[in-house]
Amino acid sequence: MNNTIHARWDHVIVCSVAGGNHLSFAKVLAKSVKENAKHCKFVLCLVEEEIHPDTKKIDFFDHVVLAKDIGVPNFYKFVSKYNLYEAACALKPYLLQYAFNVYGKEEKFLYLDSDLCVYGSLDKLEVLLEKHSILLTPHRLEPQDILNSIDEEIVNLRDGVYQAGFFGVRKTTESERFLQWWADRNQDYSYNDPSEGLFLDQKWLDLVPCFFDGVHVIQDPEYNMASWNLSQRNLTLNDNNQYLVNARPLVFFHYSGMGKWLDNSIRLHVPDKSNAIYRMVSEYVLAYTRMGYHKYIHNPWSYENFDYEKYLMKKWMN
């Protein structure tokens, strides 16, 4: 039996959102996507008032669009309510709606946070999108039975079962309903308030399998390995210098919390510094440094302390 996965990556659009200060991370992501899915299109939504000139020099960005141009209703009121992190999270469904329109003949779309890096073939995701309308990944795949077991599961109950740094959609009536529903919620409720049961855009995803048909939860450890599941996923390096997670080829790693909770999780769960994860993290740091990290990281956000009332007054006077 031939189990080879045949994929047509010219039919898949990969999207991401970033502020100008994270442009180096977005470059690393786009490069890694292109290396593992050469015929895809990479779309970057920049959460700034103007296009950064450097984006025009980057071959692996196929399309760069400003957040204000993707169809968010009353964008300036929207962005005035959020900080950069919150706004970037809230924009995800709007960006996918925009991509649906721009790439009208395409059917398969993926979203990846800018601080992810792809290490293996994405072909299986295309195959899954042949059968399903919505793809989600949970933070963890099995009960936590070591080190801080209850604490780590409580975090998932608080912050959300599914990880919003990745999702996939096939253009169907159901996925269009999902994106519109999520966008409507993110318009006003993409912030962190545990007392109200909110955690940015992410907590809303808990309801998706209840509300929509065609949802597939990916149960494979090679997708979305990150700080929150290091206790259950073992990274190794084979003789071909390929990273494996639980003996399966790693597809993508989410570097959320670099210098913070990722470092703490590595120290707690992977104390052996000969482990492959130390090499992989060092390679990632080198990659984003070479992509201009120190040039971009301190760039002020265009909408920092944005005053919507002053904006309206200036617009009215003109």
Tab-separated table of C-alpha atoms in Angstrom:
chain	number	residue	atom	x	y	z
A	1	MET	CA	0.000	0.000	0.000
A	2	ASN	CA	1.299	3.462	-0.904
A	3	ASN	CA	0.810	5.804	2.049
A	4	THR	CA	2.546	8.790	0.464
A	5	ILE	CA	0.709	12.073	1.076
A	6	HIS	CA	0.231	13.993	-2.139
A	7	ALA	CA	-0.291	17.719	-1.611
A	8	ARG	CA	-0.724	20.719	-3.877
A	9	TRP	CA	0.776	23.578	-1.926
A	10	ASP	CA	0.118	26.133	-4.659
A	11	HIS	CA	-3.476	25.880	-3.362
A	12	VAL	CA	-2.686	26.911	0.242
A	13	ILE	CA	-2.410	30.427	1.667
A	14	VAL	CA	-0.435	30.861	4.898
A	15	CYS	CA	-1.233	33.986	6.939
A	16	SER	CA	0.317	35.706	9.938
A	17	VAL	CA	-0.033	38.938	11.936
A	18	ALA	CA	2.806	40.999	13.417
A	19	GLY	CA	3.673	44.452	14.658
A	20	GLY	CA	6.698	46.196	13.196
A	21	ASN	CA	8.731	45.261	16.256
A	22	HIS	CA	8.290	41.557	15.427
A	23	LEU	CA	9.272	41.808	11.784
A	24	SER	CA	12.385	39.685	12.341
A	25	PHE	CA	10.239	36.843	13.715
A	26	ALA	CA	7.824	37.112	10.787
A	27	LYS	CA	10.786	36.843	8.412
A	28	VAL	CA	11.983	33.644	10.091
A	29	LEU	CA	8.490	32.177	9.951
A	30	ALA	CA	7.962	33.038	6.283
A	31	LYS	CA	11.369	31.635	5.326
A	32	SER	CA	10.669	28.392	7.191
A	33	VAL	CA	7.261	28.084	5.532
A	34	LYS	CA	8.762	28.571	2.083
A	35	GLU	CA	11.469	25.992	2.770
A	36	ASN	CA	8.887	23.374	3.702
A	37	ALA	CA	6.018	24.358	1.378
A	38	LYS	CA	7.652	26.017	-1.593
A	39	HIS	CA	4.496	26.670	-3.609
A	40	CYS	CA	2.390	28.281	-0.911
A	41	LYS	CA	1.633	32.008	-0.655
A	42	PHE	CA	2.642	33.837	2.536
A	43	VAL	CA	0.484	36.776	3.616
A	44	LEU	CA	1.612	39.118	6.409
A	45	CYS	CA	-0.744	41.548	8.117
A	46	LEU	CA	1.283	44.405	9.617
A	47	VAL	CA	-0.387	46.106	12.600
A	48	GLU	CA	1.066	49.524	11.837
A	49	GLU	CA	-0.119	52.720	10.175
A	50	GLU	CA	2.391	52.448	7.327
A	51	ILE	CA	4.071	49.591	5.456
A	52	HIS	CA	7.644	49.118	6.662
A	53	PRO	CA	9.942	49.602	3.641
A	54	ASP	CA	11.906	46.466	4.529
A	55	THR	CA	8.883	44.283	3.760
A	56	LYS	CA	9.268	45.154	0.072
A	57	LYS	CA	12.743	43.602	0.051
A	58	ILE	CA	11.717	40.220	1.467
A	59	ASP	CA	11.143	37.617	-1.229
A	60	PHE	CA	9.301	35.186	1.035
A	61	PHE	CA	6.523	37.709	1.779
A	62	ASP	CA	4.107	37.288	-1.125
A	63	HIS	CA	1.602	39.826	0.132
A	64	VAL	CA	1.847	42.428	2.907
A	65	VAL	CA	-1.249	44.293	4.023
A	66	LEU	CA	-1.857	46.853	6.767
A	67	ALA	CA	-4.350	45.911	9.462
A	68	LYS	CA	-6.405	49.011	8.685
A	69	ASP	CA	-6.969	47.686	5.144
A	70	ILE	CA	-8.328	44.196	5.861
A	71	GLY	CA	-11.924	45.193	6.483
A	72	VAL	CA	-12.177	45.607	10.260
A	73	PRO	CA	-15.334	47.651	10.941
A	74	ASN	CA	-14.440	51.073	12.378
A	75	PHE	CA	-10.769	50.058	12.563
A	76	TYR	CA	-9.480	53.081	14.496
A	77	LYS	CA	-12.057	52.626	17.253
A	78	PHE	CA	-11.161	48.925	17.296
A	79	VAL	CA	-7.416	49.487	17.612
A	80	SER	CA	-7.835	52.205	20.271
A	81	LYS	CA	-9.254	49.585	22.680
A	82	TYR	CA	-6.299	47.224	22.564
A	83	ASN	CA	-2.559	47.056	23.059
A	84	LEU	CA	-0.441	45.592	20.259
A	85	TYR	CA	-0.597	42.025	21.595
A	86	GLU	CA	-4.373	42.124	22.009
A	87	ALA	CA	-4.920	43.749	18.614
A	88	ALA	CA	-2.709	41.221	16.816
A	89	CYS	CA	-4.724	38.391	18.379
A	90	ALA	CA	-8.059	39.989	17.553
A	91	LEU	CA	-7.157	40.499	13.890
A	92	LYS	CA	-6.732	36.813	12.986
A	93	PRO	CA	-10.274	36.052	11.741
A	94	TYR	CA	-10.399	39.370	9.879
A	95	LEU	CA	-7.142	38.518	8.103
A	96	LEU	CA	-8.493	35.131	7.014
A	97	GLN	CA	-11.669	36.776	5.717
A	98	TYR	CA	-9.482	39.208	3.782
A	99	ALA	CA	-7.401	36.336	2.377
A	100	PHE	CA	-10.591	34.520	1.339
A	101	ASN	CA	-11.489	37.547	-0.780
A	102	VAL	CA	-8.033	38.289	-2.204
A	103	TYR	CA	-7.352	34.654	-3.091
A	104	GLY	CA	-10.875	33.938	-4.239
A	105	LYS	CA	-10.020	30.821	-6.236
A	106	GLU	CA	-8.144	29.122	-3.401
A	107	GLU	CA	-9.757	26.861	-0.826
A	108	LYS	CA	-7.179	26.075	1.873
A	109	PHE	CA	-5.806	28.575	4.365
A	110	LEU	CA	-3.551	28.314	7.426
A	111	TYR	CA	-2.821	30.817	10.149
A	112	LEU	CA	0.523	30.736	12.040
A	113	ASP	CA	1.637	33.159	14.753
A	114	SER	CA	4.759	35.084	13.814
A	115	ASP	CA	6.784	33.441	16.605
A	116	LEU	CA	6.367	29.946	15.172
A	117	CYS	CA	8.972	28.206	13.053
A	118	VAL	CA	8.264	25.373	10.616
A	119	TYR	CA	10.648	22.406	10.578
A	120	GLY	CA	8.851	19.759	8.547
A	121	SER	CA	6.375	19.058	5.800
A	122	LEU	CA	2.975	20.752	6.007
A	123	ASP	CA	1.436	18.354	3.512
A	124	LYS	CA	-0.719	16.508	6.038
A	125	LEU	CA	-2.522	19.748	6.867
A	126	GLU	CA	-3.598	20.095	3.254
A	127	VAL	CA	-4.895	16.539	3.300
A	128	LEU	CA	-6.865	17.272	6.468
A	129	LEU	CA	-8.346	20.359	4.846
A	130	GLU	CA	-9.659	18.172	2.045
A	131	LYS	CA	-11.948	16.566	4.622
A	132	HIS	CA	-12.549	19.234	7.274
A	133	SER	CA	-13.559	22.901	7.388
A	134	ILE	CA	-11.686	23.918	10.551
A	135	LEU	CA	-8.447	22.605	12.110
A	136	LEU	CA	-7.524	23.231	15.748
A	137	THR	CA	-4.680	22.088	18.011
A	138	PRO	CA	-5.094	21.609	21.776
A	139	HIS	CA	-2.412	22.734	24.196
A	140	ARG	CA	-1.971	19.168	25.416
A	141	LEU	CA	-2.995	15.754	24.149
A	142	GLU	CA	-3.150	13.634	27.303
A	143	PRO	CA	-3.604	14.003	31.064
A	144	GLN	CA	-0.715	15.661	32.849
A	145	ASP	CA	0.701	13.130	35.312
A	146	ILE	CA	4.082	14.604	36.253
A	147	LEU	CA	5.453	17.898	37.618
A	148	ASN	CA	2.774	20.458	38.458
A	149	SER	CA	0.119	18.215	36.962
A	150	ILE	CA	-2.939	19.986	38.309
A	151	ASP	CA	-1.410	23.452	37.814
A	152	GLU	CA	-0.747	22.862	34.122
A	153	GLU	CA	-4.254	21.587	33.452
A	154	ILE	CA	-5.741	24.499	35.409
A	155	VAL	CA	-3.888	26.867	33.088
A	156	ASN	CA	-5.685	25.232	30.150
A	157	LEU	CA	-9.031	25.638	31.900
A	158	ARG	CA	-8.238	29.315	32.452
A	159	ASP	CA	-6.589	30.267	29.150
A	160	GLY	CA	-8.322	27.884	26.738
A	161	VAL	CA	-8.195	24.292	25.577
A	162	TYR	CA	-7.112	25.135	22.014
A	163	GLN	CA	-4.032	27.109	21.003
A	164	ALA	CA	-4.888	30.117	18.839
A	165	GLY	CA	-1.371	30.462	17.419
A	166	PHE	CA	-2.346	27.996	14.700
A	167	PHE	CA	-5.562	27.095	12.955
A	168	GLY	CA	-6.564	25.986	9.488
A	169	VAL	CA	-9.699	26.611	7.451
A	170	ARG	CA	-11.056	25.386	4.144
A	171	LYS	CA	-13.288	27.904	2.426
A	172	THR	CA	-16.765	26.586	3.164
A	173	THR	CA	-20.016	28.068	4.416
A	174	GLU	CA	-19.198	26.661	7.844
A	175	SER	CA	-15.693	28.160	8.051
A	176	GLU	CA	-17.059	31.509	6.855
A	177	ARG	CA	-19.618	31.360	9.672
A	178	PHE	CA	-16.842	30.518	12.127
A	179	LEU	CA	-14.618	33.407	11.051
A	180	GLN	CA	-17.472	35.910	11.198
A	181	TRP	CA	-18.543	34.673	14.639
A	182	TRP	CA	-14.956	34.881	15.952
A	183	ALA	CA	-14.400	38.309	14.402
A	184	ASP	CA	-17.593	39.611	16.003
A	185	ARG	CA	-16.398	38.434	19.429
A	186	ASN	CA	-12.905	39.831	18.916
A	187	GLN	CA	-14.310	43.232	18.024
A	188	ASP	CA	-14.832	43.969	21.738
A	189	TYR	CA	-13.650	40.948	23.748
A	190	SER	CA	-10.049	40.125	22.779
A	191	TYR	CA	-8.456	40.997	26.099
A	192	ASN	CA	-7.351	39.133	29.203
A	193	ASP	CA	-9.883	39.130	32.030
A	194	PRO	CA	-10.102	35.811	33.922
A	195	SER	CA	-12.972	37.140	36.040
A	196	GLU	CA	-15.060	37.314	32.861
A	197	GLY	CA	-13.712	34.042	31.473
A	198	LEU	CA	-11.721	35.823	28.753
A	199	PHE	CA	-8.225	35.235	27.447
A	200	LEU	CA	-7.657	37.303	24.312
A	201	ASP	CA	-8.973	35.652	21.116
A	202	GLN	CA	-8.073	32.190	22.371
A	203	LYS	CA	-10.719	31.299	24.964
A	204	TRP	CA	-13.448	31.664	22.321
A	205	LEU	CA	-12.049	28.630	20.515
A	206	ASP	CA	-13.321	26.365	23.308
A	207	LEU	CA	-16.805	26.815	21.836
A	208	VAL	CA	-15.904	26.089	18.216
A	209	PRO	CA	-16.441	22.272	18.218
A	210	CYS	CA	-19.845	22.916	19.860
A	211	PHE	CA	-21.016	25.588	17.426
A	212	PHE	CA	-19.661	24.481	14.040
A	213	ASP	CA	-19.556	21.348	11.908
A	214	GLY	CA	-16.444	20.027	10.171
A	215	VAL	CA	-14.076	20.780	13.062
A	216	HIS	CA	-11.033	18.508	13.363
A	217	VAL	CA	-8.821	18.522	16.464
A	218	ILE	CA	-5.278	17.531	15.498
A	219	GLN	CA	-4.045	14.891	17.941
A	220	ASP	CA	-0.447	14.685	16.716
A	221	PRO	CA	2.457	15.898	18.927
A	222	GLU	CA	4.464	17.211	15.978
A	223	TYR	CA	2.137	20.217	15.603
A	224	ASN	CA	2.409	23.195	17.965
A	225	MET	CA	5.078	21.878	20.300
A	226	ALA	CA	5.695	24.659	22.825
A	227	SER	CA	6.360	25.571	26.452
A	228	TRP	CA	2.922	24.370	27.542
A	229	ASN	CA	3.492	20.758	26.468
A	230	LEU	CA	7.231	20.207	26.964
A	231	SER	CA	6.536	17.834	29.843
A	232	GLN	CA	4.786	15.501	27.380
A	233	ARG	CA	6.871	15.952	24.247
A	234	ASN	CA	10.467	14.833	23.921
A	235	LEU	CA	12.625	16.512	21.292
A	236	THR	CA	15.500	14.585	19.710
A	237	LEU	CA	17.763	14.976	16.694
A	238	ASN	CA	18.262	12.090	14.273
A	239	ASP	CA	21.321	11.241	12.181
A	240	ASN	CA	19.999	13.423	9.345
A	241	ASN	CA	19.840	16.496	11.602
A	242	GLN	CA	16.053	16.319	11.580
A	243	TYR	CA	14.219	17.271	14.753
A	244	LEU	CA	11.826	14.625	16.070
A	245	VAL	CA	9.143	14.974	18.734
A	246	ASN	CA	8.196	11.722	20.438
A	247	ALA	CA	10.063	9.988	17.586
A	248	ARG	CA	7.965	11.716	14.881
A	249	PRO	CA	9.220	14.508	12.577
A	250	LEU	CA	8.610	17.902	14.183
A	251	VAL	CA	6.385	20.082	11.970
A	252	PHE	CA	6.360	23.368	13.848
A	253	PHE	CA	7.448	24.759	17.211
A	254	HIS	CA	5.807	27.756	18.864
A	255	TYR	CA	8.421	29.991	20.518
A	256	SER	CA	5.875	31.902	22.573
A	257	GLY	CA	7.451	33.256	25.762
A	258	MET	CA	11.078	33.495	24.650
A	259	GLY	CA	13.023	34.831	27.643
A	260	LYS	CA	10.015	34.197	29.915
A	261	TRP	CA	7.759	31.159	30.323
A	262	LEU	CA	9.430	29.176	27.533
A	263	ASP	CA	12.788	29.416	29.312
A	264	ASN	CA	11.177	28.457	32.628
A	265	SER	CA	9.460	25.460	31.062
A	266	ILE	CA	12.688	24.252	29.456
A	267	ARG	CA	14.551	24.528	32.774
A	268	LEU	CA	11.764	22.652	34.580
A	269	HIS	CA	11.043	19.886	32.098
A	270	VAL	CA	14.317	19.542	30.155
A	271	PRO	CA	17.161	20.113	32.647
A	272	ASP	CA	19.633	18.079	30.558
A	273	LYS	CA	21.393	20.753	28.508
A	274	SER	CA	22.543	18.182	25.990
A	275	ASN	CA	18.917	17.818	24.884
A	276	ALA	CA	18.190	18.848	21.299
A	277	ILE	CA	15.855	21.626	22.392
A	278	TYR	CA	18.796	23.754	23.550
A	279	ARG	CA	20.363	23.509	20.119
A	280	MET	CA	17.061	24.286	18.383
A	281	VAL	CA	16.356	27.352	20.516
A	282	SER	CA	19.899	28.650	19.936
A	283	GLU	CA	19.462	28.218	16.188
A	284	TYR	CA	16.169	30.118	16.330
A	285	VAL	CA	17.729	33.000	18.287
A	286	LEU	CA	20.508	33.217	15.713
A	287	ALA	CA	17.968	33.137	12.877
A	288	TYR	CA	15.828	36.021	14.121
A	289	THR	CA	18.933	38.016	15.114
A	290	ARG	CA	20.222	37.733	11.546
A	291	MET	CA	16.781	38.841	10.321
A	292	GLY	CA	17.200	42.201	12.074
A	293	TYR	CA	15.885	41.658	15.590
A	294	HIS	CA	17.876	44.529	17.104
A	295	LYS	CA	16.817	46.830	14.273
A	296	TYR	CA	13.097	46.257	14.807
A	297	ILE	CA	12.407	45.168	18.377
A	298	HIS	CA	12.358	48.639	19.923
A	299	ASN	CA	10.308	50.259	17.176
A	300	PRO	CA	7.345	52.048	18.803
A	301	TRP	CA	3.885	50.838	17.855
A	302	SER	CA	1.993	53.195	15.548
A	303	TYR	CA	-1.116	53.071	17.747
A	304	GLU	CA	0.485	53.303	21.170
A	305	ASN	CA	-1.709	55.644	23.270
A	306	PHE	CA	-3.906	56.215	20.218
A	307	ASP	CA	-6.695	58.688	21.079
A	308	TYR	CA	-9.801	57.822	19.100
A	309	GLU	CA	-11.657	61.010	20.089
A	310	LYS	CA	-8.796	63.203	18.853
A	311	TYR	CA	-8.740	61.161	15.652
A	312	LEU	CA	-12.462	61.798	15.131
A	313	MET	CA	-12.059	65.516	15.847
A	314	LYS	CA	-9.164	65.840	13.399
A	315	LYS	CA	-11.100	63.891	10.771
A	316	TRP	CA	-14.183	66.109	11.289
A	317	MET	CA	-12.133	69.327	11.043
A	318	ASN	CA	-10.590	68.189	7.761
